[in-house]
mmCIF file of C-alpha atoms in Angstrom:
data_model
loop_
_atom_site.group_PDB
_atom_site.id
_atom_site.type_symbol
_atom_site.label_atom_id
_atom_site.label_comp_id
_atom_site.label_asym_id
_atom_site.label_seq_id
_atom_site.Cartn_x
_atom_site.Cartn_y
_atom_site.Cartn_z
ATOM 1 C CA UNK O 1 -0.046 0.171 -0.157
ATOM 2 C CA UNK O 2 0.899 3.724 -0.570
ATOM 3 C CA UNK O 3 2.055 5.355 2.328
ATOM 4 C CA UNK O 4 -1.394 7.481 3.200
ATOM 5 C CA UNK O 5 0.454 10.966 4.681
ATOM 6 C CA UNK O 6 -0.242 14.188 3.884
ATOM 7 C CA UNK O 7 1.959 17.056 3.038
ATOM 8 C CA UNK O 8 1.625 21.568 3.838
ATOM 9 C CA UNK O 9 1.441 22.225 -0.278
ATOM 10 C CA UNK O 10 -1.497 19.878 -0.356
ATOM 11 C CA UNK O 11 -2.556 21.013 2.815
ATOM 12 C CA UNK O 12 -6.190 24.203 1.771
ATOM 13 C CA UNK O 13 -5.317 26.072 5.587
ATOM 14 C CA UNK O 14 -1.971 25.780 5.398
ATOM 15 C CA UNK O 15 -1.686 29.219 4.381
ATOM 16 C CA UNK O 16 -0.586 31.454 1.459
ATOM 17 C CA UNK O 17 2.969 32.729 2.141
ATOM 18 C CA UNK O 18 3.338 28.890 2.101
ATOM 19 C CA UNK O 19 2.154 28.002 -0.632
ATOM 20 C CA UNK O 20 3.176 31.020 -2.632
ATOM 21 C CA UNK O 21 6.556 30.812 -1.530
ATOM 22 C CA UNK O 22 6.547 26.676 -2.541
ATOM 23 C CA UNK O 23 5.513 26.993 -6.223
ATOM 24 C CA UNK O 24 8.477 30.214 -6.572
ATOM 25 C CA UNK O 25 11.415 28.057 -4.750
ATOM 26 C CA UNK O 26 10.259 24.889 -6.781
ATOM 27 C CA UNK O 27 10.127 26.854 -10.538
ATOM 28 C CA UNK O 28 13.924 28.518 -8.985
ATOM 29 C CA UNK O 29 14.936 25.120 -8.805
ATOM 30 C CA UNK O 30 13.786 24.734 -12.485
ATOM 31 C CA UNK O 31 15.997 27.613 -13.043
ATOM 32 C CA UNK O 32 18.971 26.990 -11.242
ATOM 33 C CA UNK O 33 20.144 23.027 -11.325
ATOM 34 C CA UNK O 34 18.278 22.210 -15.040
ATOM 35 C CA UNK O 35 16.892 19.402 -14.568
ATOM 36 C CA UNK O 36 14.354 19.478 -16.512
ATOM 37 C CA UNK O 37 15.701 19.589 -18.899
ATOM 38 C CA UNK O 38 17.288 15.979 -18.388
ATOM 39 C CA UNK O 39 13.155 14.695 -19.798
ATOM 40 C CA UNK O 40 13.307 16.392 -22.393
ATOM 41 C CA UNK O 41 13.589 13.296 -25.003
ATOM 42 C CA UNK O 42 10.446 12.221 -23.547
ATOM 43 C CA UNK O 43 8.455 14.832 -23.535
ATOM 44 C CA UNK O 44 8.734 15.258 -27.058
ATOM 45 C CA UNK O 45 8.819 11.865 -28.064
ATOM 46 C CA UNK O 46 4.965 11.795 -25.604
ATOM 47 C CA UNK O 47 3.985 15.212 -27.071
ATOM 48 C CA UNK O 48 4.051 13.800 -29.976
ATOM 49 C CA UNK O 49 2.530 11.145 -30.665
ATOM 50 C CA UNK O 50 -0.174 13.378 -29.082
ATOM 51 C CA UNK O 51 -0.168 15.601 -31.448
ATOM 52 C CA UNK O 52 0.741 17.991 -29.682
ATOM 53 C CA UNK O 53 -2.916 18.954 -27.372
ATOM 54 C CA UNK O 54 -2.401 17.917 -23.068
ATOM 55 C CA UNK O 55 -3.218 18.476 -20.541
ATOM 56 C CA UNK O 56 -0.987 18.908 -17.269
ATOM 57 C CA UNK O 57 -4.113 18.493 -13.947
ATOM 58 C CA UNK O 58 -1.424 19.904 -11.320
ATOM 59 C CA UNK O 59 0.558 22.938 -13.121
ATOM 60 C CA UNK O 60 1.058 24.901 -9.804
ATOM 61 C CA UNK O 61 2.112 27.688 -11.283
ATOM 62 C CA UNK O 62 3.106 27.139 -14.300
ATOM 63 C CA UNK O 63 6.993 27.782 -14.876
ATOM 64 C CA UNK O 64 8.097 24.306 -15.467
ATOM 65 C CA UNK O 65 5.280 23.989 -17.718
ATOM 66 C CA UNK O 66 6.813 27.393 -19.455
ATOM 67 C CA UNK O 67 10.463 26.691 -19.078
ATOM 68 C CA UNK O 68 9.799 23.111 -20.515
ATOM 69 C CA UNK O 69 7.837 24.031 -23.659
ATOM 70 C CA UNK O 70 10.968 26.966 -24.622
ATOM 71 C CA UNK O 71 12.553 24.281 -23.461
ATOM 72 C CA UNK O 72 11.862 22.454 -26.518
ATOM 73 C CA UNK O 73 10.197 25.394 -29.193
ATOM 74 C CA UNK O 74 8.072 23.872 -31.166
ATOM 75 C CA UNK O 75 5.438 25.468 -32.597
ATOM 76 C CA UNK O 76 2.292 22.915 -32.958
ATOM 77 C CA UNK O 77 1.577 22.743 -29.196
ATOM 78 C CA UNK O 78 -1.347 23.193 -26.551
ATOM 79 C CA UNK O 79 -0.562 22.997 -23.147
ATOM 80 C CA UNK O 80 -3.259 23.207 -20.920
ATOM 81 C CA UNK O 81 -2.815 23.787 -17.195
ATOM 82 C CA UNK O 82 -4.608 23.547 -13.961
ATOM 83 C CA UNK O 83 -5.214 23.112 -10.520
ATOM 84 C CA UNK O 84 -7.448 22.584 -7.659
ATOM 85 C CA UNK O 85 -4.815 24.587 -5.605
ATOM 86 C CA UNK O 86 -4.040 27.808 -7.758
ATOM 87 C CA UNK O 87 -7.281 29.962 -6.327
ATOM 88 C CA UNK O 88 -5.041 30.212 -3.027
ATOM 89 C CA UNK O 89 -2.019 32.389 -5.495
ATOM 90 C CA UNK O 90 -4.192 33.621 -8.686
ATOM 91 C CA UNK O 91 -1.417 35.799 -9.790
ATOM 92 C CA UNK O 92 0.583 32.560 -10.982
ATOM 93 C CA UNK O 93 -1.812 31.328 -13.556
ATOM 94 C CA UNK O 94 -2.668 35.130 -14.879
ATOM 95 C CA UNK O 95 1.244 35.572 -14.938
ATOM 96 C CA UNK O 96 0.992 32.344 -17.671
ATOM 97 C CA UNK O 97 -2.007 33.934 -19.585
ATOM 98 C CA UNK O 98 0.222 37.684 -19.478
ATOM 99 C CA UNK O 99 2.840 35.610 -21.565
ATOM 100 C CA UNK O 100 0.669 35.866 -25.407
ATOM 101 C CA UNK O 101 1.774 32.636 -26.191
ATOM 102 C CA UNK O 102 -0.114 30.650 -27.673
ATOM 103 C CA UNK O 103 1.374 27.423 -26.916
ATOM 104 C CA UNK O 104 0.761 27.590 -23.085
ATOM 105 C CA UNK O 105 -2.902 29.046 -21.234
ATOM 106 C CA UNK O 106 -3.742 28.130 -17.515
ATOM 107 C CA UNK O 107 -7.927 27.253 -17.170
ATOM 108 C CA UNK O 108 -10.131 29.671 -15.281
ATOM 109 C CA UNK O 109 -11.575 26.551 -13.541
ATOM 110 C CA UNK O 110 -10.115 23.841 -12.956
ATOM 111 C CA UNK O 111 -9.963 19.818 -14.343
ATOM 112 C CA UNK O 112 -11.381 17.312 -11.468
ATOM 113 C CA UNK O 113 -8.648 14.525 -13.250
ATOM 114 C CA UNK O 114 -10.446 12.038 -11.150
ATOM 115 C CA UNK O 115 -14.059 12.949 -13.525
ATOM 116 C CA UNK O 116 -15.229 12.101 -16.142
ATOM 117 C CA UNK O 117 -14.114 15.413 -18.887
ATOM 118 C CA UNK O 118 -15.174 15.193 -21.935
ATOM 119 C CA UNK O 119 -14.140 18.268 -23.239
ATOM 120 C CA UNK O 120 -10.284 17.698 -22.180
ATOM 121 C CA UNK O 121 -9.547 13.821 -23.023
ATOM 122 C CA UNK O 122 -6.848 13.342 -24.215
ATOM 123 C CA UNK O 123 -3.589 12.384 -23.532
ATOM 124 C CA UNK O 124 -2.349 13.934 -19.851
ATOM 125 C CA UNK O 125 0.893 14.894 -17.562
ATOM 126 C CA UNK O 126 2.033 15.231 -14.467
ATOM 127 C CA UNK O 127 5.128 17.125 -13.718
ATOM 128 C CA UNK O 128 6.300 16.452 -9.604
ATOM 129 C CA UNK O 129 2.447 15.842 -8.911
ATOM 130 C CA UNK O 130 1.240 11.842 -9.324
ATOM 131 C CA UNK O 131 2.890 10.811 -6.236
ATOM 132 C CA UNK O 132 0.072 12.998 -4.140
ATOM 133 C CA UNK O 133 -2.268 11.098 -6.172
ATOM 134 C CA UNK O 134 -2.920 7.438 -3.444
ATOM 135 C CA UNK O 135 -3.434 3.639 -5.944
ATOM 136 C CA UNK O 136 -7.283 3.627 -5.936
ATOM 137 C CA UNK O 137 -6.841 7.315 -7.669
ATOM 138 C CA UNK O 138 -4.677 6.207 -9.725
ATOM 139 C CA UNK O 139 -6.479 2.987 -10.449
ATOM 140 C CA UNK O 140 -9.345 5.586 -10.755
ATOM 141 C CA UNK O 141 -7.277 8.144 -13.736
ATOM 142 C CA UNK O 142 -5.136 5.101 -15.546
ATOM 143 C CA UNK O 143 -10.044 4.426 -16.223
ATOM 144 C CA UNK O 144 -11.080 7.904 -17.155
ATOM 145 C CA UNK O 145 -7.775 8.350 -20.205
ATOM 146 C CA UNK O 146 -6.414 4.505 -20.959
ATOM 147 C CA UNK O 147 -9.797 3.584 -23.141
ATOM 148 C CA UNK O 148 -10.327 6.565 -24.747
ATOM 149 C CA UNK O 149 -6.567 5.641 -26.227
ATOM 150 C CA UNK O 150 -5.276 8.782 -23.218
ATOM 151 C CA UNK O 151 -1.994 8.011 -22.584
ATOM 152 C CA UNK O 152 -0.694 9.591 -19.552
ATOM 153 C CA UNK O 153 3.156 10.760 -18.961
ATOM 154 C CA UNK O 154 4.237 11.257 -15.915
ATOM 155 C CA UNK O 155 7.292 13.243 -14.486
ATOM 156 C CA UNK O 156 9.106 13.083 -11.613
ATOM 157 C CA UNK O 157 11.949 14.873 -9.868
ATOM 158 C CA UNK O 158 11.934 13.282 -6.341
ATOM 159 C CA UNK O 159 12.619 9.101 -6.387
ATOM 160 C CA UNK O 160 11.861 6.979 -3.388
ATOM 161 C CA UNK O 161 16.022 6.688 -3.573
ATOM 162 C CA UNK O 162 19.199 7.679 -0.880
ATOM 163 C CA UNK O 163 20.324 9.749 -3.342
ATOM 164 C CA UNK O 164 16.757 11.401 -3.514
ATOM 165 C CA UNK O 165 16.838 11.828 0.710
ATOM 166 C CA UNK O 166 19.867 13.432 0.043
ATOM 167 C CA UNK O 167 19.040 15.557 -1.685
ATOM 168 C CA UNK O 168 15.240 15.971 -0.083
ATOM 169 C CA UNK O 169 17.939 17.455 3.556
ATOM 170 C CA UNK O 170 19.775 19.970 1.808
ATOM 171 C CA UNK O 171 17.002 21.525 0.072
ATOM 172 C CA UNK O 172 15.603 24.012 3.239
ATOM 173 C CA UNK O 173 18.594 25.133 3.618
ATOM 174 C CA UNK O 174 19.358 26.108 -0.576
ATOM 175 C CA UNK O 175 15.332 27.761 0.667
ATOM 176 C CA UNK O 176 16.685 29.411 3.612
ATOM 177 C CA UNK O 177 19.985 31.314 0.592
ATOM 178 C CA UNK O 178 16.919 31.651 -2.479
ATOM 179 C CA UNK O 179 14.569 33.336 -0.091
ATOM 180 C CA UNK O 180 15.271 36.311 -0.949
ATOM 181 C CA UNK O 181 15.839 36.706 -4.439
ATOM 182 C CA UNK O 182 13.015 34.634 -4.804
ATOM 183 C CA UNK O 183 10.039 35.794 -2.225
ATOM 184 C CA UNK O 184 6.690 38.303 -3.378
ATOM 185 C CA UNK O 185 6.846 41.637 -1.619
ATOM 186 C CA UNK O 186 4.449 41.823 -0.083
ATOM 187 C CA UNK O 187 5.039 38.348 1.666
ATOM 188 C CA UNK O 188 8.415 39.176 1.836
ATOM 189 C CA UNK O 189 8.579 39.424 5.879
ATOM 190 C CA UNK O 190 6.363 37.294 7.000
ATOM 191 C CA UNK O 191 8.153 34.495 5.256
ATOM 192 C CA UNK O 192 11.507 35.175 6.259
ATOM 193 C CA UNK O 193 9.787 35.608 10.115
ATOM 194 C CA UNK O 194 8.879 31.961 10.163
ATOM 195 C CA UNK O 195 11.962 30.909 7.900
ATOM 196 C CA UNK O 196 14.719 32.974 9.660
ATOM 197 C CA UNK O 197 13.636 33.135 13.608
ATOM 198 C CA UNK O 198 10.896 30.715 14.035
ATOM 199 C CA UNK O 199 12.245 28.062 11.037
ATOM 200 C CA UNK O 200 9.096 26.456 9.964
ATOM 201 C CA UNK O 201 8.856 26.931 6.916
ATOM 202 C CA UNK O 202 11.971 25.362 6.548
ATOM 203 C CA UNK O 203 10.307 22.634 8.299
ATOM 204 C CA UNK O 204 7.718 21.817 6.216
ATOM 205 C CA UNK O 205 9.875 22.407 2.932
ATOM 206 C CA UNK O 206 12.138 18.788 4.479
ATOM 207 C CA UNK O 207 8.310 16.526 5.723
ATOM 208 C CA UNK O 208 7.101 17.302 2.162
ATOM 209 C CA UNK O 209 10.202 16.864 0.109
ATOM 210 C CA UNK O 210 11.008 14.465 2.383
ATOM 211 C CA UNK O 211 7.569 12.388 2.196
ATOM 212 C CA UNK O 212 7.292 13.093 -1.480
ATOM 213 C CA UNK O 213 9.438 10.856 -2.374
ATOM 214 C CA UNK O 214 8.634 8.487 -0.207
ATOM 215 C CA UNK O 215 5.267 8.618 -1.724
ATOM 216 C CA UNK O 216 6.815 8.153 -5.580
ATOM 217 C CA UNK O 217 5.788 5.507 -7.861
ATOM 218 C CA UNK O 218 7.956 2.983 -8.987
ATOM 219 C CA UNK O 219 7.846 0.709 -12.596
ATOM 220 C CA UNK O 220 6.396 -1.787 -10.419
ATOM 221 C CA UNK O 221 3.944 -0.349 -7.864
ATOM 222 C CA UNK O 222 2.161 1.792 -11.733
ATOM 223 C CA UNK O 223 1.945 -2.433 -13.383
ATOM 224 C CA UNK O 224 0.432 -3.247 -9.694
ATOM 225 C CA UNK O 225 -2.686 -0.716 -9.855
ATOM 226 C CA UNK O 226 -2.146 -0.708 -14.039
ATOM 227 C CA UNK O 227 -3.217 -5.154 -13.229
ATOM 228 C CA UNK O 228 -5.482 -4.314 -10.840
ATOM 229 C CA UNK O 229 -7.574 -2.067 -12.980
ATOM 230 C CA UNK O 230 -7.615 -4.314 -15.608
ATOM 231 C CA UNK O 231 -5.414 -2.983 -17.896
ATOM 232 C CA UNK O 232 -2.494 -5.558 -17.539
ATOM 233 C CA UNK O 233 -1.162 -5.515 -21.058
ATOM 234 C CA UNK O 234 -0.431 -1.650 -20.798
ATOM 235 C CA UNK O 235 3.113 -0.626 -21.822
ATOM 236 C CA UNK O 236 4.844 1.591 -19.217
ATOM 237 C CA UNK O 237 8.116 2.103 -19.870
ATOM 238 C CA UNK O 238 9.994 3.843 -17.341
ATOM 239 C CA UNK O 239 14.286 5.939 -18.644
ATOM 240 C CA UNK O 240 15.528 7.648 -15.545
ATOM 241 C CA UNK O 241 19.290 10.618 -16.139
ATOM 242 C CA UNK O 242 20.726 12.544 -13.527
ATOM 243 C CA UNK O 243 23.416 14.934 -13.705
ATOM 244 C CA UNK O 244 26.930 16.547 -12.023
ATOM 245 C CA UNK O 245 24.238 19.338 -11.295
ATOM 246 C CA UNK O 246 21.226 16.942 -10.246
ATOM 247 C CA UNK O 247 22.804 13.537 -9.039
ATOM 248 C CA UNK O 248 19.792 12.277 -7.543
ATOM 249 C CA UNK O 249 17.920 12.203 -10.663
ATOM 250 C CA UNK O 250 14.508 12.268 -12.456
ATOM 251 C CA UNK O 251 12.055 10.218 -13.668
ATOM 252 C CA UNK O 252 10.123 9.948 -16.346
ATOM 253 C CA UNK O 253 7.410 6.882 -16.622
ATOM 254 C CA UNK O 254 5.324 6.808 -20.425
ATOM 255 C CA UNK O 255 1.892 5.338 -20.141
ATOM 256 C CA UNK O 256 0.549 3.565 -22.893
ATOM 257 C CA UNK O 257 -2.629 3.823 -24.492
ATOM 258 C CA UNK O 258 -4.015 0.098 -25.462
ATOM 259 C CA UNK O 259 -4.259 0.356 -29.170
ATOM 260 C CA UNK O 260 -7.747 0.821 -30.438
ATOM 261 C CA UNK O 261 -8.730 -3.520 -31.573
#
């Protein structure tokens, strides 16, 4: 069974400043360490097969989607973004939609990926978010997408491995260094107080990072969920890459919808 632990980033009652800082911090990590670039081979292949249009239902700030589109350089692509938590920080949605880039759009209303959405039957991408779903929810995602021929791509920068836990232990220190440069001015004072004077934010980041790593799905676990959902013959292709800046590495799982007979 997948470990049932909460993450502060998933909780609505957690103060706004933490959600805002968490999203900006993740965006800064992508820019500094560039680990999103290691997903490009799998993402390019996925987009080509998808025909260009995909939905990221748990997009958060949308920073990584923007970075990936710039790296891909494709013109015939459409990233639709959605997130249930975005109302906590609507400025992220507004920033994406102000880019004036037709290749990326943040939907005004969140899409519940656990319910059938006929208007958004398209391949789905989950970037650092799939581990938030338990086995039953993952099974439901597969049942709602695979029978319609919609592949699922799971991209994770965390993993249930020793090096991943080491990187999560270093995360709070990196966050404390970056805080003055990435925090929105209106939230800087309260975020600084609960980071430097009362170190709640670093502890919350540490907890979220460790729990995320513990909850990440392996190739074997995904196949087990697929089998329990009645998709024994579905192909799951898993790749792992690392670089000097991020030795913990990133993972990509491509779950391919069965071909229509």
